[in-house]
C-alpha cells in the first residue's frame, strides 16, 4: 500500500509531480495479474507504465489548462454563415490525441491495439481508464460514449450502417476519428424515458426527428444515439425507439439540428455539454421499433461502468495526494502520518478506494464473461453495473472532499488538483442515472433475474477457490447471505424506501469477499486487513458513544470497542507504513 513521495522542503507543499501512477499502485498491478493472462499483462505493461508516467506530468498539466479554458460555441463564422462550431482549447485537443489516438481508448474493445493481436481485454481497458481519470475525468465521457455507441450499433444496427461508420469510430488517427454521444435527456424526461416526446416520422430509408434534447454531452460528436417516439407509437416506454443521428449526412451536408447553447457546469468543464434542437434532423432507426430503451440500455450500462471506474480513479488520486501530504508535512513536531487522528482519516480514504478498485475490476471481468455468452456472467453484469455506479460514485464525493481537507487551505486553491477532483466527483452519481435510480435498478435486477443470488453464489465460490481461511470465510458467508436476503426481500416487496440501504449492504459484502479472496490469492496481508475493516466499519452496527477508538465509533453488542481500536491501529500500521 506504500505510495512514496519525494522529500518536501521546509514550508513547501508536498507535490506528487513526477510519480508514475502505475508503478506507484501496487494494488492495481497485483489485481491485473489476477484478471489478465501472463502474456497479455506482459504485452500491455509498457502501455500501463507509459500512461502512468503521464498522470502526474503532462496529462495533469493539460487537464488543468483545459479545465481553466472550457470549450466555446461559435454560431457563425466571420462571413455570417451558420457554422455551429465548438472551439476546443489546444490542451483539450492534445488530450483527445492521447486518449483516442495514442492509447486508442475508444477502439480497445473493437480492434487489435496496444501491441495485442486481438481486442484488449475489458480488465485492461478499464484499468487504463482508471489511470487516465486520475488526471482527467471529462474526456473519458466522449471516449466511453464512443466505445459504447460502437458496441451498441454493432449489436443492433443494420450491417451496412455499421460498415459505413465502424472505420471512423475505431480510427487510428485523431483526424479520422468519429466520436460518439447519446442524446436522451429532455426537459421533462430525464430518468423517466417513458416521457420522451421527441417525434420521429419516416422519410424514405431514414427518419426525420423533431424535438428538444436538454443535456447532450460531447455535443458536436459525429454520431449520436437518440431516443424518439415514431408517429403513431403508443405512449410509455414501449413507444420509444432508438435512432442513429449523424452530424454530417452522407452527402457531406450538415444535418438539420442546432446547438442552442453549452452548459456552464460545476465540473468536467473541459468537455462540451449542451442543448440541441432537432429540426427535421435525419436519422436511421436502430433495430426494431419500440425497443429503444432496451437497446439504449446497452450504451447506458457501458457508461455506468465507466463512470464507476472514473470515480474509483478520482479516489485513488485523492488518496495519493493525502498520503503525500501526511508523509511530507509536520505539525507540532511530528509527521502528520504519525498522528492518530490523521492515520484514522487516511484509513477512511483508503478503504473505499480499495473497495472500488476490487469491485470495478470484478465487474469488468463479469462483462467479459457475459460477452463470452456465460449465463452467470450476464447475471453478475446485470446487478454489478448499477451497484458500482451507485456506491462507488457516491463514495468518490466524500473521499475527494476529505482528500481536499487533508491538504488543508492550499487544497482549496485551484492551482492544486483537489478542487477539480471535488467538482468532477459529483458527476458520477448524477449522469446515467442518479443514486435513487440505480439503487432501484439493483432491486430490479434481483426481482426480475435473481441476479443477487447469482452474485452471492459466485462470491462464496470465489472465496473457497482462493483458499480464504475457514473462520473468515464463514463470517463473510454469513454477512453475504444476510445482504442477499435483504436485497431479495426489498426487491420482492418493492419496498423502495430501503433500496439504497440494502444496495449499500450488498456492495460492502461484495467488496469484503473480494478483498479477502484477493488477499488469499496474492498472499497480501494488507488486503486481508482491508476485508476486516469493511466487516468492522461497513457491515457491523456500531455505537458512537461507546468506549474505544474504532473508526467512527466502537461496535455495540457485536464487539468490544477497545479491541476494535487496537485492530484498527494494527491495520493502520500495516497499511500506512
XYZ file of C-alpha atoms in Angstrom:
577
model
C 0.000 0.000 0.000
C 3.050 2.255 0.149
C 2.845 5.338 -2.035
C 6.217 7.115 -1.704
C 6.711 10.783 -2.392
C 9.827 12.895 -2.639
C 11.027 14.676 0.470
C 9.453 18.089 0.966
C 11.478 21.200 1.642
C 10.601 23.144 4.768
C 7.468 25.236 4.260
C 6.634 23.775 0.846
C 3.629 21.676 -0.048
C 4.249 18.003 -0.824
C 3.869 17.517 -4.564
C 3.283 14.234 -6.409
C 4.685 15.566 -9.681
C 6.920 13.012 -11.339
C 5.329 9.926 -9.802
C 4.330 7.092 -12.125
C 0.718 6.287 -11.236
C 1.045 2.699 -12.452
C 4.358 1.831 -10.822
C 3.113 3.529 -7.656
C -0.077 1.430 -7.466
C 0.811 -1.972 -6.055
C -2.845 -2.974 -5.723
C -3.671 -2.299 -9.380
C -0.611 -4.190 -10.585
C -1.465 -7.160 -8.389
C -5.102 -7.324 -9.478
C -4.180 -7.120 -13.149
C -2.130 -10.249 -12.529
C -5.339 -11.965 -11.398
C -7.539 -10.806 -14.270
C -5.156 -10.846 -17.262
C -3.246 -13.721 -18.790
C 0.528 -13.530 -18.243
C 1.050 -12.919 -21.959
C -1.468 -10.075 -22.165
C -0.114 -8.481 -19.000
C 3.429 -8.581 -20.329
C 2.352 -7.085 -23.660
C 0.255 -4.339 -22.069
C 2.590 -3.361 -19.229
C 4.508 -0.828 -21.373
C 1.201 0.941 -22.137
C 0.207 0.939 -18.461
C 3.595 2.327 -17.489
C 3.586 4.914 -20.274
C 0.150 6.204 -19.259
C 1.127 6.078 -15.583
C 4.024 8.384 -16.374
C 1.670 10.973 -17.896
C -0.793 11.135 -14.988
C 1.312 13.283 -12.649
C 3.031 15.092 -15.503
C 1.952 16.093 -18.995
C -1.631 14.843 -18.708
C -2.070 16.631 -15.388
C -0.856 19.908 -16.929
C -3.142 19.562 -19.944
C -6.165 18.718 -17.794
C -5.566 21.753 -15.600
C -5.261 24.034 -18.616
C -8.362 22.614 -20.321
C -10.378 22.960 -17.106
C -9.484 26.669 -16.988
C -10.387 27.150 -20.662
C -13.744 25.484 -21.408
C -14.978 24.991 -24.984
C -16.772 27.862 -26.708
C -19.776 27.612 -29.055
C -19.410 29.706 -32.212
C -22.731 30.017 -34.070
C -21.452 31.891 -37.125
C -18.199 32.493 -38.952
C -16.926 35.958 -39.893
C -18.948 35.860 -43.138
C -22.169 35.422 -41.185
C -22.608 31.787 -42.224
C -24.104 29.337 -39.706
C -21.298 27.016 -38.617
C -22.323 25.718 -35.176
C -18.668 25.118 -34.351
C -17.314 24.282 -30.916
C -13.840 25.692 -30.382
C -11.816 23.456 -28.062
C -8.718 24.629 -26.259
C -5.475 23.164 -27.658
C -4.855 21.426 -24.329
C -8.123 19.503 -24.701
C -7.285 18.585 -28.299
C -3.921 17.242 -27.171
C -5.690 15.139 -24.518
C -8.006 13.845 -27.261
C -4.917 12.780 -29.184
C -3.566 10.945 -26.149
C -6.882 9.227 -25.430
C -8.304 8.487 -28.875
C -5.071 8.063 -30.833
C -2.075 7.202 -28.660
C -3.944 4.774 -26.393
C -6.934 4.062 -28.693
C -9.295 4.013 -25.704
C -12.490 4.079 -27.761
C -11.325 1.242 -30.025
C -9.792 -1.149 -27.488
C -12.821 -3.480 -27.478
C -13.282 -3.377 -31.239
C -9.887 -3.928 -32.890
C -6.345 -5.028 -32.007
C -4.415 -2.315 -30.193
C -1.535 -1.596 -27.808
C 0.588 -4.469 -29.086
C -2.088 -7.173 -28.935
C -3.293 -9.142 -31.958
C -6.833 -9.132 -30.563
C -9.067 -6.517 -28.904
C -7.843 -5.547 -25.443
C -9.480 -7.417 -22.505
C -12.068 -5.444 -20.546
C -9.990 -5.574 -17.358
C -7.104 -3.851 -19.130
C -9.346 -1.301 -20.858
C -10.907 -0.191 -17.595
C -7.558 -0.215 -15.796
C -6.324 2.278 -18.396
C -9.410 4.439 -17.820
C -8.757 4.188 -14.073
C -5.267 5.602 -14.597
C -6.356 8.317 -17.028
C -9.138 9.502 -14.671
C -6.564 10.274 -12.007
C -5.642 13.311 -14.103
C -8.641 13.917 -16.411
C -12.252 12.860 -15.865
C -14.160 14.810 -18.527
C -12.614 13.465 -21.727
C -13.393 9.922 -20.631
C -17.072 10.722 -21.202
C -16.674 11.112 -25.008
C -14.272 8.176 -25.023
C -16.721 5.943 -23.167
C -19.689 7.051 -25.260
C -17.790 6.409 -28.490
C -16.881 2.921 -27.288
C -20.449 2.248 -26.097
C -22.080 3.614 -29.263
C -19.841 1.353 -31.343
C -20.784 -1.629 -29.199
C -24.497 -0.785 -29.479
C -24.670 -0.363 -33.247
C -22.536 -3.469 -33.810
C -25.134 -5.392 -31.850
C -28.370 -3.842 -33.149
C -27.828 -1.800 -36.340
C -28.049 -2.791 -39.979
C -24.694 -4.268 -41.107
C -24.380 -1.745 -43.927
C -24.668 1.094 -41.425
C -22.041 -0.493 -39.209
C -19.715 -0.944 -42.176
C -20.133 2.736 -43.096
C -19.134 4.103 -39.680
C -17.014 1.469 -37.927
C -13.718 2.559 -39.562
C -14.190 6.113 -38.280
C -15.326 5.032 -34.833
C -12.196 2.896 -34.434
C -9.785 5.114 -36.376
C -6.073 5.098 -35.616
C -5.614 8.853 -36.253
C -7.431 11.595 -34.352
C -8.088 13.413 -37.630
C -10.087 10.397 -38.879
C -11.915 9.769 -35.588
C -15.693 9.820 -35.397
C -16.714 10.486 -31.818
C -19.966 9.243 -30.294
C -22.609 10.610 -27.946
C -26.105 9.841 -26.661
C -28.872 12.435 -26.690
C -31.518 11.052 -24.365
C -32.473 13.609 -21.727
C -35.380 16.007 -22.297
C -36.651 18.825 -20.107
C -39.458 16.696 -18.674
C -37.905 13.289 -19.356
C -34.659 12.726 -17.518
C -34.539 9.303 -15.936
C -38.207 8.838 -16.931
C -37.512 7.780 -20.509
C -41.165 6.804 -20.955
C -41.972 10.543 -21.014
C -39.884 11.120 -24.178
C -41.700 13.451 -26.594
C -39.141 13.895 -29.385
C -41.050 12.822 -32.503
C -39.921 10.732 -35.462
C -41.573 10.318 -38.857
C -40.419 8.109 -41.742
C -38.751 9.690 -44.756
C -37.668 7.097 -47.298
C -34.969 4.928 -45.777
C -34.389 7.397 -42.952
C -36.452 9.242 -40.343
C -36.993 12.904 -39.508
C -36.577 13.831 -35.852
C -38.082 16.884 -34.158
C -37.626 17.748 -30.518
C -35.520 19.355 -27.824
C -32.727 17.389 -26.135
C -31.802 19.018 -22.868
C -28.431 17.505 -21.870
C -26.141 16.411 -24.676
C -22.537 15.749 -23.688
C -19.896 15.708 -26.398
C -22.327 17.986 -28.190
C -20.576 18.095 -31.564
C -19.986 14.332 -31.818
C -20.022 12.851 -35.304
C -22.682 10.308 -34.320
C -25.241 10.219 -31.538
C -27.786 7.669 -30.388
C -31.127 9.403 -29.835
C -34.396 8.257 -28.290
C -37.568 9.392 -30.073
C -41.210 8.352 -30.472
C -42.318 7.403 -34.012
C -45.620 8.743 -35.274
C -48.474 6.531 -34.143
C -46.374 4.742 -31.491
C -48.069 4.044 -28.157
C -47.467 6.138 -25.064
C -44.957 4.989 -22.497
C -41.695 3.119 -22.778
C -42.960 0.697 -25.447
C -43.414 3.543 -27.902
C -39.807 4.766 -27.748
C -37.331 3.769 -30.471
C -33.597 4.266 -30.945
C -32.074 6.282 -33.796
C -28.559 6.951 -35.055
C -28.122 10.674 -35.720
C -25.166 11.755 -37.900
C -23.765 15.256 -37.535
C -22.920 15.248 -41.233
C -25.117 13.498 -43.770
C -23.723 11.004 -46.317
C -23.652 13.722 -48.996
C -21.416 15.889 -46.784
C -24.026 18.475 -45.788
C -24.706 19.349 -42.166
C -27.705 17.676 -40.541
C -30.615 19.874 -39.509
C -30.230 20.336 -35.777
C -28.974 23.292 -33.779
C -26.739 23.509 -30.739
C -28.606 26.103 -28.709
C -26.023 26.670 -26.007
C -23.319 24.948 -23.954
C -23.863 24.183 -20.278
C -21.893 26.061 -17.647
C -21.078 23.035 -15.497
C -19.681 22.622 -11.997
C -17.120 20.052 -13.162
C -15.836 18.306 -16.298
C -15.522 21.815 -17.674
C -13.068 20.718 -20.350
C -15.736 18.774 -22.265
C -18.674 20.347 -24.114
C -22.199 19.564 -22.903
C -25.076 21.430 -24.477
C -28.697 21.681 -25.543
C -29.821 20.598 -29.003
C -32.969 21.320 -31.006
C -33.771 18.754 -33.700
C -35.461 20.364 -36.709
C -36.346 17.619 -39.179
C -32.945 16.082 -38.476
C -32.344 12.901 -40.452
C -31.506 9.666 -38.664
C -31.631 5.884 -39.057
C -33.737 3.677 -36.798
C -31.626 1.113 -34.949
C -33.147 -2.338 -34.606
C -36.842 -2.934 -34.051
C -39.342 -0.140 -33.257
C -40.395 0.146 -29.645
C -37.126 -1.358 -28.381
C -35.361 1.949 -27.895
C -34.740 1.824 -24.201
C -33.710 -1.836 -24.216
C -31.148 -1.041 -26.901
C -30.034 2.230 -25.314
C -29.520 0.328 -22.053
C -26.519 -1.326 -23.709
C -24.879 2.077 -24.048
C -26.055 3.305 -20.659
C -24.650 0.256 -18.870
C -21.251 0.740 -20.507
C -21.288 4.374 -19.447
C -22.328 3.447 -15.916
C -19.377 1.109 -15.513
C -17.043 3.722 -16.950
C -18.449 6.300 -14.516
C -17.698 3.976 -11.612
C -14.165 3.294 -12.862
C -13.532 7.025 -13.278
C -14.843 7.672 -9.770
C -12.512 4.972 -8.461
C -9.668 6.791 -10.221
C -10.632 10.047 -8.526
C -10.469 8.303 -5.159
C -7.043 6.868 -5.943
C -5.698 10.307 -6.829
C -7.251 11.899 -3.732
C -5.725 9.185 -1.541
C -2.324 9.507 -3.175
C -2.301 13.284 -2.621
C -3.420 12.897 1.007
C -0.688 10.356 1.692
C 1.899 12.640 0.139
C 0.814 15.463 2.431
C 0.747 13.222 5.501
C 4.245 11.932 4.816
C 5.713 15.247 3.745
C 4.347 17.681 6.361
C 4.894 18.068 10.074
C 2.753 19.604 12.807
C 3.568 20.027 16.478
C 6.935 18.371 15.934
C 5.541 15.158 14.370
C 4.867 13.958 10.852
C 1.160 14.145 10.081
C 1.056 10.463 9.228
C 2.166 9.637 12.771
C -0.782 11.475 14.364
C -3.607 9.104 15.413
C -6.494 11.159 14.013
C -4.706 11.637 10.712
C -3.973 7.920 10.429
C -7.608 7.133 11.015
C -8.622 9.689 8.398
C -6.244 8.149 5.889
C -7.732 4.713 6.511
C -11.165 6.195 5.828
C -9.855 7.383 2.454
C -8.066 4.148 1.668
C -10.878 1.734 2.463
C -13.475 2.944 -0.088
C -10.683 3.448 -2.635
C -9.567 -0.166 -2.399
C -13.158 -1.408 -2.276
C -13.853 0.435 -5.510
C -10.813 -0.999 -7.279
C -11.726 -4.559 -6.308
C -15.401 -4.355 -7.260
C -14.909 -2.467 -10.540
C -12.282 -4.971 -11.688
C -14.634 -7.818 -10.773
C -17.400 -6.086 -12.735
C -15.145 -5.702 -15.782
C -14.456 -9.425 -15.577
C -18.195 -10.131 -15.345
C -18.691 -8.069 -18.517
C -16.064 -10.170 -20.290
C -17.785 -13.363 -19.154
C -21.163 -12.023 -20.286
C -19.753 -11.143 -23.696
C -18.426 -14.702 -23.945
C -22.004 -15.980 -23.508
C -21.764 -17.173 -19.915
C -25.107 -17.118 -18.096
C -23.621 -16.320 -14.699
C -21.515 -13.577 -16.260
C -24.684 -11.972 -17.636
C -26.367 -12.142 -14.235
C -23.331 -10.689 -12.484
C -23.001 -7.896 -15.004
C -26.696 -7.105 -14.674
C -26.526 -6.413 -10.934
C -22.932 -5.253 -10.538
C -23.175 -2.447 -13.105
C -25.834 -0.428 -11.232
C -24.314 -1.486 -7.901
C -20.899 0.031 -8.650
C -22.475 3.074 -10.299
C -24.457 3.647 -7.097
C -21.879 3.118 -4.376
C -18.505 3.902 -5.962
C -19.702 7.224 -7.366
C -21.146 8.283 -4.022
C -18.007 7.271 -2.140
C -15.887 9.336 -4.521
C -17.625 12.523 -3.433
C -16.666 12.012 0.196
C -13.162 10.746 -0.494
C -12.435 13.707 -2.785
C -13.742 16.148 -0.162
C -11.798 14.580 2.672
C -8.714 14.459 0.475
C -9.029 18.205 -0.045
C -9.225 18.676 3.708
C -6.083 16.567 4.164
C -4.082 19.151 2.242
C -5.570 21.988 4.259
C -6.182 25.507 2.996
C -3.955 25.072 -0.034
C -6.178 22.187 -1.091
C -8.977 24.703 -1.663
C -6.905 26.610 -4.216
C -7.474 25.866 -7.892
C -3.734 25.650 -8.598
C -3.871 22.195 -6.994
C -5.810 19.185 -8.222
C -8.054 18.729 -5.170
C -10.734 21.298 -6.178
C -11.083 19.687 -9.597
C -11.369 16.237 -8.036
C -14.161 17.501 -5.790
C -16.042 19.157 -8.659
C -15.693 16.220 -11.015
C -16.589 13.661 -8.344
C -20.171 14.933 -8.222
C -20.750 13.991 -11.831
C -20.542 10.230 -11.420
C -23.585 9.922 -9.196
C -25.750 12.088 -11.487
C -25.138 11.082 -15.109
C -26.603 7.838 -16.486
C -28.940 7.570 -13.511
C -28.893 9.259 -10.122
C -28.301 7.260 -6.952
C -32.002 6.590 -6.422
C -32.454 5.366 -9.992
C -29.520 2.964 -9.963
C -30.343 1.647 -6.480
C -33.806 0.797 -7.790
C -32.166 -0.850 -10.794
C -30.233 -3.111 -8.428
C -33.577 -4.179 -6.966
C -34.984 -4.687 -10.468
C -32.065 -6.974 -11.337
C -32.834 -9.015 -8.237
C -36.586 -9.132 -8.794
C -36.576 -9.981 -12.499
C -33.404 -12.037 -12.883
C -32.434 -13.238 -9.375
C -29.058 -11.649 -10.086
C -28.421 -11.060 -6.373
C -28.494 -14.818 -5.753
C -26.062 -15.407 -8.620
C -23.730 -12.807 -7.106
C -23.862 -14.456 -3.691
C -23.068 -17.869 -5.167
C -20.201 -16.508 -7.246
C -18.590 -14.704 -4.300
C -18.907 -17.679 -1.959
C -17.315 -19.965 -4.543
C -14.572 -17.415 -5.209
C -13.554 -17.413 -1.555
C -13.382 -21.222 -1.496
C -11.298 -21.339 -4.672
C -8.987 -18.612 -3.350
C -8.359 -20.527 -0.132
C -9.721 -17.924 2.279
C -9.225 -19.137 5.848
C -12.306 -21.032 7.073
C -13.101 -18.775 10.019
C -13.037 -15.578 7.956
C -14.878 -17.285 5.121
C -17.659 -18.393 7.445
C -18.080 -14.862 8.782
C -18.158 -13.416 5.280
C -20.570 -16.072 4.026
C -22.922 -15.161 6.876
C -22.758 -11.439 6.080
C -23.116 -12.109 2.367
C -26.176 -14.278 2.958
C -27.765 -11.517 5.025
C -27.097 -8.971 2.297
C -28.501 -11.210 -0.440
C -31.589 -11.964 1.643
C -32.164 -8.281 2.385
C -31.930 -7.334 -1.282
C -34.284 -10.164 -2.203
C -36.828 -9.072 0.398
C -36.793 -5.432 -0.698
C -36.997 -6.431 -4.351
C -39.892 -8.831 -3.796
C -41.955 -6.454 -1.661
C -41.000 -3.428 -3.802
C -40.007 -1.636 -0.595
C -38.303 1.189 -2.488
C -37.610 3.213 0.652
C -34.952 0.686 1.703
C -33.376 0.180 -1.720
C -30.332 2.356 -1.095
C -29.621 0.864 2.318
C -29.680 -2.752 1.200
C -27.809 -1.966 -2.033
C -25.037 -0.448 0.091
C -25.013 -3.549 2.267
C -24.670 -5.790 -0.775
C -21.837 -3.657 -2.133
C -19.922 -3.776 1.138
C -20.408 -7.534 1.490
C -19.253 -7.993 -2.103
C -16.138 -5.894 -1.567
C -15.235 -7.681 1.677
C -15.463 -11.079 -0.023
C -13.360 -9.891 -2.945
C -10.703 -8.290 -0.736
C -10.416 -11.483 1.302
C -10.158 -13.629 -1.826
C -7.536 -11.319 -3.315
C -5.581 -11.347 -0.072
C -5.564 -15.138 -0.038
C -4.618 -15.486 -3.710
C -1.864 -12.873 -3.531
C -0.615 -13.622 -0.032
C -1.348 -9.969 0.718
C -1.920 -9.226 4.396
C -2.956 -5.682 3.512
C -5.986 -6.796 1.520
C -6.956 -9.189 4.306
C -6.774 -6.261 6.724
C -8.973 -4.204 4.403
C -11.555 -7.002 4.351
C -11.624 -6.927 8.144
C -12.043 -3.144 8.095
C -15.082 -3.496 5.826
C -16.576 -6.004 8.245
C -15.959 -3.791 11.269
C -16.908 -0.426 9.812
C -19.351 -1.116 6.983
C -21.183 -4.315 7.915
C -21.334 -4.287 11.726
C -23.546 -1.911 13.736
C -21.645 0.480 15.998
C -22.455 2.665 18.961
C -20.702 6.041 18.520
C -20.905 6.734 22.264
C -19.222 3.511 23.369
C -15.607 3.435 24.511
C -12.691 2.501 22.307
C -11.252 4.039 19.202
C -12.741 2.186 16.285
C -13.264 4.284 13.187
C -16.378 6.400 13.673
C -17.238 4.665 16.941
C -16.883 1.253 18.512
C -19.290 -1.567 17.810
C -22.245 -2.126 20.060
C -23.085 -5.616 21.360
C -21.281 -7.195 18.385
C -17.827 -6.465 19.778
C -15.576 -4.712 22.240
C -14.647 -1.123 21.496
C -11.130 -1.297 22.921
C -10.377 -4.393 20.871
C -11.698 -2.706 17.752
C -9.429 0.281 18.368
C -6.398 -1.984 18.689
C -7.348 -3.813 15.492
C -7.675 -0.533 13.614
C -4.323 0.675 14.899
C -2.734 -2.558 13.730
C -4.364 -2.150 10.313
C -3.048 1.411 10.107
C 0.466 0.237 10.972
C 0.281 -2.338 8.173
C -1.352 -0.193 5.504
C 0.294 3.176 6.152
C 3.847 2.104 6.936
